[in-house]
mmCIF file of C-alpha atoms and ligand atoms in Angstrom:
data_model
loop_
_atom_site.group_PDB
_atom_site.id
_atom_site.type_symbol
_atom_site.label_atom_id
_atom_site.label_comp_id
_atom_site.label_asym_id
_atom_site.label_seq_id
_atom_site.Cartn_x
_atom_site.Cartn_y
_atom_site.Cartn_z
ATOM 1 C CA UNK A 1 13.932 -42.729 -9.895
ATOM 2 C CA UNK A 2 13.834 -41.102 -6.408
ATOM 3 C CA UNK A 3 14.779 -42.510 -3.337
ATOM 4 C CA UNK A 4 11.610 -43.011 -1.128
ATOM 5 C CA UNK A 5 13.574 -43.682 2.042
ATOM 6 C CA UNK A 6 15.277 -40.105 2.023
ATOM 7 C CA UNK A 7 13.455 -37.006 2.982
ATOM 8 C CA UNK A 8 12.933 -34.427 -0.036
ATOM 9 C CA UNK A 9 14.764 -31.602 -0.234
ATOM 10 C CA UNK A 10 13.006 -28.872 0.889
ATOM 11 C CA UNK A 11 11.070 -26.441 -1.297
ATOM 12 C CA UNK A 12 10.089 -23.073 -1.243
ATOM 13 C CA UNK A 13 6.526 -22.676 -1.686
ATOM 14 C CA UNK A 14 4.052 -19.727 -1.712
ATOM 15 C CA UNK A 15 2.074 -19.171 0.906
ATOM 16 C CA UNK A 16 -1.636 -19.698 -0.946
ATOM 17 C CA UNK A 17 -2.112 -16.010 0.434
ATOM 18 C CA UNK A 18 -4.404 -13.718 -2.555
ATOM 19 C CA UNK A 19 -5.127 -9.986 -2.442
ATOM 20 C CA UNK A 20 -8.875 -10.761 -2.194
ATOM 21 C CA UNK A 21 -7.912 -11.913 1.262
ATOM 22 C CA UNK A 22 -8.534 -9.419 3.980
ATOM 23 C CA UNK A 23 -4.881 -8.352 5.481
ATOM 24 C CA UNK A 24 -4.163 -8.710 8.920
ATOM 25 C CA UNK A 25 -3.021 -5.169 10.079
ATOM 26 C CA UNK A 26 -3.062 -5.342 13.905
ATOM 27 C CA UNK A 27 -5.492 -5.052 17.478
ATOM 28 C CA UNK A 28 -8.069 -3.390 17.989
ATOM 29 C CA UNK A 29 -8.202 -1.780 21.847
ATOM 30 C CA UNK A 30 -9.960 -5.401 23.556
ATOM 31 C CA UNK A 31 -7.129 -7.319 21.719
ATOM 32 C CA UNK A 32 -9.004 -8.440 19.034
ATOM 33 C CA UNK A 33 -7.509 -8.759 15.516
ATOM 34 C CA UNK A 34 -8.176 -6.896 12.697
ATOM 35 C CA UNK A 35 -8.618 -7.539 9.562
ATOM 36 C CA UNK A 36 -8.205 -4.742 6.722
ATOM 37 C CA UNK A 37 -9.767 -6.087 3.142
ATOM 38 C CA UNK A 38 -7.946 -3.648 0.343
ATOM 39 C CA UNK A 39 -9.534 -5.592 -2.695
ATOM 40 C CA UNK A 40 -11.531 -2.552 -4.566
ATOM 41 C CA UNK A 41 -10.334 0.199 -2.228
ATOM 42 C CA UNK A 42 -7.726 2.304 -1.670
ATOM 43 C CA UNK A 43 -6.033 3.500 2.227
ATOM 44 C CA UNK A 44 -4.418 6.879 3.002
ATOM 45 C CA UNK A 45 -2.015 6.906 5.839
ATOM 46 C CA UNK A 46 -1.479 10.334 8.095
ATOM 47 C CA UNK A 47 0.134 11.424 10.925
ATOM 48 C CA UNK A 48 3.134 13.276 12.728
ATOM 49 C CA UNK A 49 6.754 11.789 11.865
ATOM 50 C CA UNK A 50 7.533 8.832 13.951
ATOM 51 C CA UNK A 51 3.068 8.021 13.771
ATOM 52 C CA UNK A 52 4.510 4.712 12.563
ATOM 53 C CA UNK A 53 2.973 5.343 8.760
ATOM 54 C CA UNK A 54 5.825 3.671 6.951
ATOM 55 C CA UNK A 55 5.588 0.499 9.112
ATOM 56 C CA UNK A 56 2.061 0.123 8.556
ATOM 57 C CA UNK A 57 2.611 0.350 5.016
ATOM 58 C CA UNK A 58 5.075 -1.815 5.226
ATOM 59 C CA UNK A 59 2.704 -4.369 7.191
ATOM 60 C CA UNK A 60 0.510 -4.008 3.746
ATOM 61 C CA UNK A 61 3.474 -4.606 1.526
ATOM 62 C CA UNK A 62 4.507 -7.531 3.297
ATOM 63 C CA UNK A 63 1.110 -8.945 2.905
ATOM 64 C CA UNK A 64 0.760 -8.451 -0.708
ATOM 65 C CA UNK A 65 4.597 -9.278 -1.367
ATOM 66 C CA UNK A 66 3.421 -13.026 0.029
ATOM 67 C CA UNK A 67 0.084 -12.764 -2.378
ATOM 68 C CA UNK A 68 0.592 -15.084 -5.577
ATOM 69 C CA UNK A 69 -2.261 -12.956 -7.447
ATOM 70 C CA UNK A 70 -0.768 -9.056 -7.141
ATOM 71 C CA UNK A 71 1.884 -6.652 -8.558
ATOM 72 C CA UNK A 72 3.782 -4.067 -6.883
ATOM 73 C CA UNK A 73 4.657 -1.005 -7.678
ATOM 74 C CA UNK A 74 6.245 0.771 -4.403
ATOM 75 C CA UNK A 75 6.900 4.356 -4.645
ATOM 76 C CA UNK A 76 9.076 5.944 -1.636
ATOM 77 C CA UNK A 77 10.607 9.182 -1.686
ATOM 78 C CA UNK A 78 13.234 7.502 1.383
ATOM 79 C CA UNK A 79 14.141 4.681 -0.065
ATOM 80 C CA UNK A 80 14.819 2.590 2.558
ATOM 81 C CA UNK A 81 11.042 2.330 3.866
ATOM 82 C CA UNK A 82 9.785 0.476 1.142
ATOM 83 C CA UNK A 83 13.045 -0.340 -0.593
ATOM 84 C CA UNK A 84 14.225 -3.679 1.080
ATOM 85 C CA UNK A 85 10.996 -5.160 -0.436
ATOM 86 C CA UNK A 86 12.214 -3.983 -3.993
ATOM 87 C CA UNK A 87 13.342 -7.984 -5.451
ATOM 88 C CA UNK A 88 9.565 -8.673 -4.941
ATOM 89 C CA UNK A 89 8.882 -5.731 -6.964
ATOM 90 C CA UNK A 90 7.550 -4.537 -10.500
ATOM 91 C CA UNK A 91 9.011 -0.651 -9.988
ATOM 92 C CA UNK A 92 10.681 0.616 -7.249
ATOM 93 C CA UNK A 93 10.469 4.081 -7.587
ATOM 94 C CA UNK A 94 13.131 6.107 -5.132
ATOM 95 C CA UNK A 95 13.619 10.050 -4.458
ATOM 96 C CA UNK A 96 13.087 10.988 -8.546
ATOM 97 C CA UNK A 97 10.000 12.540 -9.684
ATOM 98 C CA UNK A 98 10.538 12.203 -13.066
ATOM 99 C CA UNK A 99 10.394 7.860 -13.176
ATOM 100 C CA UNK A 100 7.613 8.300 -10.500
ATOM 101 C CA UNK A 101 5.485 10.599 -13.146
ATOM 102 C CA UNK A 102 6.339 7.836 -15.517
ATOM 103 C CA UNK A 103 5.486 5.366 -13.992
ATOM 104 C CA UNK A 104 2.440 6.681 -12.708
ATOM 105 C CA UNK A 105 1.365 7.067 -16.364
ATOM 106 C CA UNK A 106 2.691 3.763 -16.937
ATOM 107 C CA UNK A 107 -0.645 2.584 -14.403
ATOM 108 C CA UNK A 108 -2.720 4.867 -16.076
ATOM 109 C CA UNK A 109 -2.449 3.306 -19.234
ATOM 110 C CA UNK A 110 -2.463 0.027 -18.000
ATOM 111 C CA UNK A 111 -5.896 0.868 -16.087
ATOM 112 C CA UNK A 112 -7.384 2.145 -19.204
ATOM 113 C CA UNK A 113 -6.426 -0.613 -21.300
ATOM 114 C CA UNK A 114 -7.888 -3.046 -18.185
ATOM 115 C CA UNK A 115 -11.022 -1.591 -18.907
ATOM 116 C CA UNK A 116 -11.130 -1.287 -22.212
ATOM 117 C CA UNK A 117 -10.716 -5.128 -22.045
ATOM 118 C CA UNK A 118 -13.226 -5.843 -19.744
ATOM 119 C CA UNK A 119 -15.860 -3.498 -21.890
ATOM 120 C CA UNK A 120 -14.698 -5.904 -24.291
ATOM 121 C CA UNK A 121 -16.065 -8.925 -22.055
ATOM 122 C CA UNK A 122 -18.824 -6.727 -20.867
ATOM 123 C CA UNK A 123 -17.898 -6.794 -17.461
ATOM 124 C CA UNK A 124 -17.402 -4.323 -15.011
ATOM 125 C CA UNK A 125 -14.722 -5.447 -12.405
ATOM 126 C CA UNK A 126 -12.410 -8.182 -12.078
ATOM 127 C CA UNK A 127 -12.695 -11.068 -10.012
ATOM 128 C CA UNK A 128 -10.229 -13.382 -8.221
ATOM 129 C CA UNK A 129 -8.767 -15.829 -10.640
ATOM 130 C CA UNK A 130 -9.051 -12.951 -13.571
ATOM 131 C CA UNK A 131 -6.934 -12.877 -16.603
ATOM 132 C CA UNK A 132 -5.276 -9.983 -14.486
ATOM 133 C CA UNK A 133 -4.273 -9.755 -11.398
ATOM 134 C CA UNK A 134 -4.576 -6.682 -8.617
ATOM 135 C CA UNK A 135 -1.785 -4.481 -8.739
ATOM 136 C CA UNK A 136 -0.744 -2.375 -5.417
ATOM 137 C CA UNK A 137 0.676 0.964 -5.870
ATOM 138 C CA UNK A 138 2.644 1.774 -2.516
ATOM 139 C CA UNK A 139 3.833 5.279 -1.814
ATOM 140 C CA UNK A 140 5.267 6.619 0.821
ATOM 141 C CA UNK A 141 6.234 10.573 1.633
ATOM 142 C CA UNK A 142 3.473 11.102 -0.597
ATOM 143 C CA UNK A 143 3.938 14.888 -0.120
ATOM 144 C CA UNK A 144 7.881 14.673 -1.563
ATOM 145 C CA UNK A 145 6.082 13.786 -4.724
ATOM 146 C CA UNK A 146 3.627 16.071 -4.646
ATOM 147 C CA UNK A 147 4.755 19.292 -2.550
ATOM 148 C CA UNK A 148 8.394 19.078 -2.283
ATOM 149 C CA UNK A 149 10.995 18.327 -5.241
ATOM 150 C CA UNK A 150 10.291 19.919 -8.536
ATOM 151 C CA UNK A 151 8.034 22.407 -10.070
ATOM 152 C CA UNK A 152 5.070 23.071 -9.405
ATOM 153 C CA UNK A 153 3.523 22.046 -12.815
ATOM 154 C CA UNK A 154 5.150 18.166 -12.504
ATOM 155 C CA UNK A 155 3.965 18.121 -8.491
ATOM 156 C CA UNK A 156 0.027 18.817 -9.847
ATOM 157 C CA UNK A 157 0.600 16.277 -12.265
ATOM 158 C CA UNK A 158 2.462 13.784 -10.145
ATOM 159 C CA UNK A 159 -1.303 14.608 -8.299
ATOM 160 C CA UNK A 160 -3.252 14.748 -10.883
ATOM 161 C CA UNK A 161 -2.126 11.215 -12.155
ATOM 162 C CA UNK A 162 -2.019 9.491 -8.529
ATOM 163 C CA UNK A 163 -5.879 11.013 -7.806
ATOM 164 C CA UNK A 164 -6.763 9.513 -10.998
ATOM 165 C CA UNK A 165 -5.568 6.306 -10.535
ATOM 166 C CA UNK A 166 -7.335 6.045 -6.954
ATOM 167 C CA UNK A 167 -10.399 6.981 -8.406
ATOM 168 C CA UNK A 168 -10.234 4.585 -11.531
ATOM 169 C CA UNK A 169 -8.057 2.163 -10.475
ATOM 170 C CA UNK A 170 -9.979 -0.063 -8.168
ATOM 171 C CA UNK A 171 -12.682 -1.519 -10.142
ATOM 172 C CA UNK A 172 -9.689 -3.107 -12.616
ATOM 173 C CA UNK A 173 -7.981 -4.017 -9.148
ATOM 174 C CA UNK A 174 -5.582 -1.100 -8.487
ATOM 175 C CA UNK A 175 -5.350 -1.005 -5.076
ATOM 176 C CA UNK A 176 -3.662 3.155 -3.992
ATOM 177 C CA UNK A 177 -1.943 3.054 -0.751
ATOM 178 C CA UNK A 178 -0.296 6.454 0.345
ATOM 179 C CA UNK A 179 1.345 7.707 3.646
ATOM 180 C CA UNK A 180 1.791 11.218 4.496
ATOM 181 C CA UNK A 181 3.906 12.708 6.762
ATOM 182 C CA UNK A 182 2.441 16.471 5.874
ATOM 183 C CA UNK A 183 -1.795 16.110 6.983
ATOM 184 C CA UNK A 184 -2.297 19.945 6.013
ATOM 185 C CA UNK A 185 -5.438 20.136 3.266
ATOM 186 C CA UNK A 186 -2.705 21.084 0.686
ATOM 187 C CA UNK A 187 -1.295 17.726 0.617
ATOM 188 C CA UNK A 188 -4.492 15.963 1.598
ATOM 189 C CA UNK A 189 -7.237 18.341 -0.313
ATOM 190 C CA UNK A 190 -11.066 16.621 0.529
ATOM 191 C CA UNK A 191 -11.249 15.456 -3.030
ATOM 192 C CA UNK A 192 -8.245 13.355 -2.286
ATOM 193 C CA UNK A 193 -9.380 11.862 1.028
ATOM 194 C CA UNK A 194 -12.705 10.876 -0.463
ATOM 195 C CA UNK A 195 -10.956 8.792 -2.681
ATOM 196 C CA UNK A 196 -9.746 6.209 0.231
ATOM 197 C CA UNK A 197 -12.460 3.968 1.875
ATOM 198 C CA UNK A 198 -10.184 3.572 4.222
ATOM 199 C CA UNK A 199 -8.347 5.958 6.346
ATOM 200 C CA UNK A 200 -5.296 5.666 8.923
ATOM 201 C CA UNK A 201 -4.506 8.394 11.081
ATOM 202 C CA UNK A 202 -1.181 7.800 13.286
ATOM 203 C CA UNK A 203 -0.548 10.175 15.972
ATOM 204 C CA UNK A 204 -1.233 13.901 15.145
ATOM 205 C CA UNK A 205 -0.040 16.986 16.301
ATOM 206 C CA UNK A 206 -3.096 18.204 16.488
ATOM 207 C CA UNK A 207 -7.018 17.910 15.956
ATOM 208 C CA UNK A 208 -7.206 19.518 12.683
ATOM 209 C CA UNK A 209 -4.437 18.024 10.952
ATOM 210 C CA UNK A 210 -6.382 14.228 12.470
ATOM 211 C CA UNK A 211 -9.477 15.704 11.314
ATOM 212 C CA UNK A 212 -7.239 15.808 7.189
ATOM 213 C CA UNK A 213 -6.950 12.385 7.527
ATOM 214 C CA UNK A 214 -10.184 10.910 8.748
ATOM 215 C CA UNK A 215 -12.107 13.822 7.530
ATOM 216 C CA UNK A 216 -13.895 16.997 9.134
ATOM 217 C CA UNK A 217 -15.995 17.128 12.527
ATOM 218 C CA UNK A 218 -14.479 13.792 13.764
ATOM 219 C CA UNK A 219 -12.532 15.258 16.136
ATOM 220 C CA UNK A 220 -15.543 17.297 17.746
ATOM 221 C CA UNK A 221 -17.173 14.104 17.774
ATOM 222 C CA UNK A 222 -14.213 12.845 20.039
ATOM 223 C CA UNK A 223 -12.259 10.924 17.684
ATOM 224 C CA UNK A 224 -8.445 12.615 17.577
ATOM 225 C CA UNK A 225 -5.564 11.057 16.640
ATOM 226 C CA UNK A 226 -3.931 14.212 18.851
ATOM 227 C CA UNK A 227 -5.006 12.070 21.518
ATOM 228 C CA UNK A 228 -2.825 8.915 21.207
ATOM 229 C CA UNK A 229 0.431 8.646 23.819
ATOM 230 C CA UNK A 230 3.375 10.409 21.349
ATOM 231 C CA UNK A 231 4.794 7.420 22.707
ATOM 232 C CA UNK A 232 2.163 4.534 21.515
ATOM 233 C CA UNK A 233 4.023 4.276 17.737
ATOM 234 C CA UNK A 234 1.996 2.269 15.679
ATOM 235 C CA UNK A 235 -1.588 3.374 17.296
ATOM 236 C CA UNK A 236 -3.740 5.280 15.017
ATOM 237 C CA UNK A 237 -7.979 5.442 14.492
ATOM 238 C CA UNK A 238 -8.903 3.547 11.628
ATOM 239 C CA UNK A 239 -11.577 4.682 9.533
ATOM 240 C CA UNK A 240 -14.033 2.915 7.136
ATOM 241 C CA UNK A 241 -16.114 4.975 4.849
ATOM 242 C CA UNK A 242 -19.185 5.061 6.183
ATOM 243 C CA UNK A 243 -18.093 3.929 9.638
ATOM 244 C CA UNK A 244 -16.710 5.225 12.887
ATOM 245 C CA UNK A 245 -12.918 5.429 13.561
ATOM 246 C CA UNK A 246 -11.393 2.465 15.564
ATOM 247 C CA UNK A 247 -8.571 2.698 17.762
ATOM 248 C CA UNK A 248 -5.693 0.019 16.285
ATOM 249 C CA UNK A 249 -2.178 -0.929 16.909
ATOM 250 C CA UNK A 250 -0.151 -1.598 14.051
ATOM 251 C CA UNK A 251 1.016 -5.050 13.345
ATOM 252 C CA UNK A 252 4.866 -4.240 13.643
ATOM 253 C CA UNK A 253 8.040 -5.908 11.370
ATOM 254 C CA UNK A 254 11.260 -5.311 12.474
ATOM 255 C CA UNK A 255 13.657 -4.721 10.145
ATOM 256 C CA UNK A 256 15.181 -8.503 10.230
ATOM 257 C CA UNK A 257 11.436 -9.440 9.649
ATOM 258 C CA UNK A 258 10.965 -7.523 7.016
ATOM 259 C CA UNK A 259 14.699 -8.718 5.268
ATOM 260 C CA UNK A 260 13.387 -12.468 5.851
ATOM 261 C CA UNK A 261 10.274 -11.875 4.475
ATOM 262 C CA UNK A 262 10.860 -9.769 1.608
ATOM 263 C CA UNK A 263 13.499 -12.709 0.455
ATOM 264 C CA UNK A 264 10.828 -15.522 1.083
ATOM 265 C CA UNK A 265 8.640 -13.300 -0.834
ATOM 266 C CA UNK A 266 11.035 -12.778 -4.167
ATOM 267 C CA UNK A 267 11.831 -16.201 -4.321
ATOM 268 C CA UNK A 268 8.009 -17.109 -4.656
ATOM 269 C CA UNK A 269 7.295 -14.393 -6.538
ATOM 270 C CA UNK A 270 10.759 -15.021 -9.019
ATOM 271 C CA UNK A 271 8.668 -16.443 -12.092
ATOM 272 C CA UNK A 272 5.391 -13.890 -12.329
ATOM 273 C CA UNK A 273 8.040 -10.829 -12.048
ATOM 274 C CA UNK A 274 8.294 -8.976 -15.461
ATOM 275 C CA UNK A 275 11.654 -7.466 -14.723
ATOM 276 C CA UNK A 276 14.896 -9.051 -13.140
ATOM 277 C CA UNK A 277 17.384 -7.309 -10.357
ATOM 278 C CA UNK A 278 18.210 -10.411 -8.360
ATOM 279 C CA UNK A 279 18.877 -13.954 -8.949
ATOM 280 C CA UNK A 280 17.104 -16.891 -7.431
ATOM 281 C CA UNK A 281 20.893 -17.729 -6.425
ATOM 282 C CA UNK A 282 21.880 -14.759 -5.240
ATOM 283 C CA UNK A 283 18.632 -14.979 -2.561
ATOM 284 C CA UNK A 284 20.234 -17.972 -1.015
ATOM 285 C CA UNK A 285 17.516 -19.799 -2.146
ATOM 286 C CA UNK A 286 18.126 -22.396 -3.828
ATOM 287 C CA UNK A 287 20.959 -25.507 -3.045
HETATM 288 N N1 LIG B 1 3.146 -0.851 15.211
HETATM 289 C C1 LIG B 1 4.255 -0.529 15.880
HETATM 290 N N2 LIG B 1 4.559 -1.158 17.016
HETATM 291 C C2 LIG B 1 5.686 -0.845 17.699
HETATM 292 N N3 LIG B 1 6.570 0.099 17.330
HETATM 293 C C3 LIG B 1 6.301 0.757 16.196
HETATM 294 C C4 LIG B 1 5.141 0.481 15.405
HETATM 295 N N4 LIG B 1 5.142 1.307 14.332
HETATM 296 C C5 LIG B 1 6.246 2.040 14.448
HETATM 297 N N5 LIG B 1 6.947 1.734 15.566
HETATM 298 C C6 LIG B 1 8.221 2.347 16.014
HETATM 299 O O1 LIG B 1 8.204 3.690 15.623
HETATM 300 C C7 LIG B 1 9.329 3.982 14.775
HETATM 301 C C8 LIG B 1 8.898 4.968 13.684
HETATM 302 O O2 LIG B 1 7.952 4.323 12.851
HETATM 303 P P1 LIG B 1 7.805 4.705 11.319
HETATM 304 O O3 LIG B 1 9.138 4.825 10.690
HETATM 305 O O4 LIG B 1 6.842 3.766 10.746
HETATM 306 O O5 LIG B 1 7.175 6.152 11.472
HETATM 307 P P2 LIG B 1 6.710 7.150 10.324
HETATM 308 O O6 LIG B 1 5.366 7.631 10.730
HETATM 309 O O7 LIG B 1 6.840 6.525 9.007
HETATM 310 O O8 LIG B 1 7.772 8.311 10.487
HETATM 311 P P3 LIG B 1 8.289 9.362 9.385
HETATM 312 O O9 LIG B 1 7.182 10.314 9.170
HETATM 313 O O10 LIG B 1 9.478 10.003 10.026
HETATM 314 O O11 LIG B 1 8.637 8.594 8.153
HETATM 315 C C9 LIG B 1 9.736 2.626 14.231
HETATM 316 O O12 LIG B 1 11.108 2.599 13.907
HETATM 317 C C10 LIG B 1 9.421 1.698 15.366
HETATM 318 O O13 LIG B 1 10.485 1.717 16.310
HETATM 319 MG MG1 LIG B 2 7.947 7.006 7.353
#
């Protein structure tokens, strides 16, 4: 029997949070926040090195890692962008092509088979509380992936496989969020940008590389991302499809937030993972 007069021990518990939850991803210029819903859509994330890309992502990453209804699969050429957040983690895909091109196909098949389950319902999306649950595919230095290391044939198809899976994916909740160092029209080609409702661009060097990211003529029309202070890091327009850009500051994590979160977020998270690195033990988590 317990004893009523002690306090219980204290208990880890999740934070309620769910992908179908619009993230908080920072202020708008009067101060106000703002609130990025990602559920059926996919963000691309552009600008000069230093634009603060890998922090926003990692802004979106946190959120999700502290979602009980979503998956991640975190792709970063660095490593250590995305890679303290690997416990909370399906894949955590480093510098190697080759087990990002798997696992890329890995999502591909597992979108299919999504939909070929919910033509089996007849249904056409899912919907919070689904047999499934929303998976977010993180990558950052996109253009390592798909410009840099290896040949030329397994870069298209690292491509090939990441465009398909932001233009299937989101219906069976497969949410594509990629950060590019490199906005040139090689990395960023307009059949690639029209895949992301919505559209980040950090600091550029200049008005046609802002114009990759948010998409032609915006700049003419006065919104450059050449334009933000080199040293305002984290400021970038934010674009919805369909709307104008917004000027936003980046919610920002410091590293020691990040560490604290990202071990909150495995221990929650320690029972719907499908693979194992670290114990619950070994996260200091447990008496
Ligand atoms: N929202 C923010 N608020 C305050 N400082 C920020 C913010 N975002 C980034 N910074 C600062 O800018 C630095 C660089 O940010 P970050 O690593 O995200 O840039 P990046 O665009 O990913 O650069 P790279 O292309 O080299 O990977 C961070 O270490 C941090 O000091
Ligand atoms: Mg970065």
């Amino acid at each position: 029997m317990s004893d009523l007069t002690t306090a219980p021990p204290s208990i880890p518990v999740g934070t309620g949070l769910s992908m179908f939850d619009p993230l908080f991803l920072g202020i708008d210029e009067y101060g106000h926040p703002v609130y990025l819903p990602l559920i059926y859509r996919n963000i691309l994330i552009g600008g000069e090195p230093g634009a603060g890309k890998s922090s926003l992502l990692n802004t979106i990453v946190g959120h999700a890692a502290l979602c009980a209804d979503v998956d991640l699969v975190l792709i970063d050429g660095k490593q250590v962008e995305l890679g303290l957040w690997k416990d909370c983690a399906d894949v955590f895909v480093g510098p190697d092509l080759d087990h990002a091109i798997d696992t890329l196909e890995r999502l591909q098949e597992v979108m299919d088979n999504r939909y070929a389950y919910l033509l089996s319902q007849r249904r056409q999306k899912i919907h919070q509380g689904d047999d499934f649950d929303p998976i977010l595919l993180a990558i950052d230095e996109l253009a390592f992936f798909s410009a840099t290391v290896g040949t030329k044939t397994e870069q298209e198809y690292f491509s090939a496989l990441n465009r398909d899976i932001a233009s299937r994916g989101r219906a069976v909740g497969i949410i594509d969020a990629s950060a590019t160092q490199r906005p040139s029209s090689d990395i960023i080609p307009t059949s690639l940008r029209f895949l992301f409702a919505w559209r980040f661009a950090g600091r550029c060097v200049d008005e046609s590389s802002s114009d990759v990211v948010l998409g032609r003529g915006w700049a003419a029309r006065g919104f450059s991302a050449a334009s933000i202070d080199p040293d305002n890091r984290g400021e970038g327009l934010l674009l919805a499809h369909g709307g104008i850009p917004a000027r936003v500051k980046g919610a920002y994590m410091s590293n020691d937030d990040i560490i604290r979160v990202a071990d909150y977020a495995a221990w929650t998270r320690r029972t719907r993972r499908t693979t194992t690195t670290t114990t619950a033990a070994e996260l200091g988590a447990v008496a």
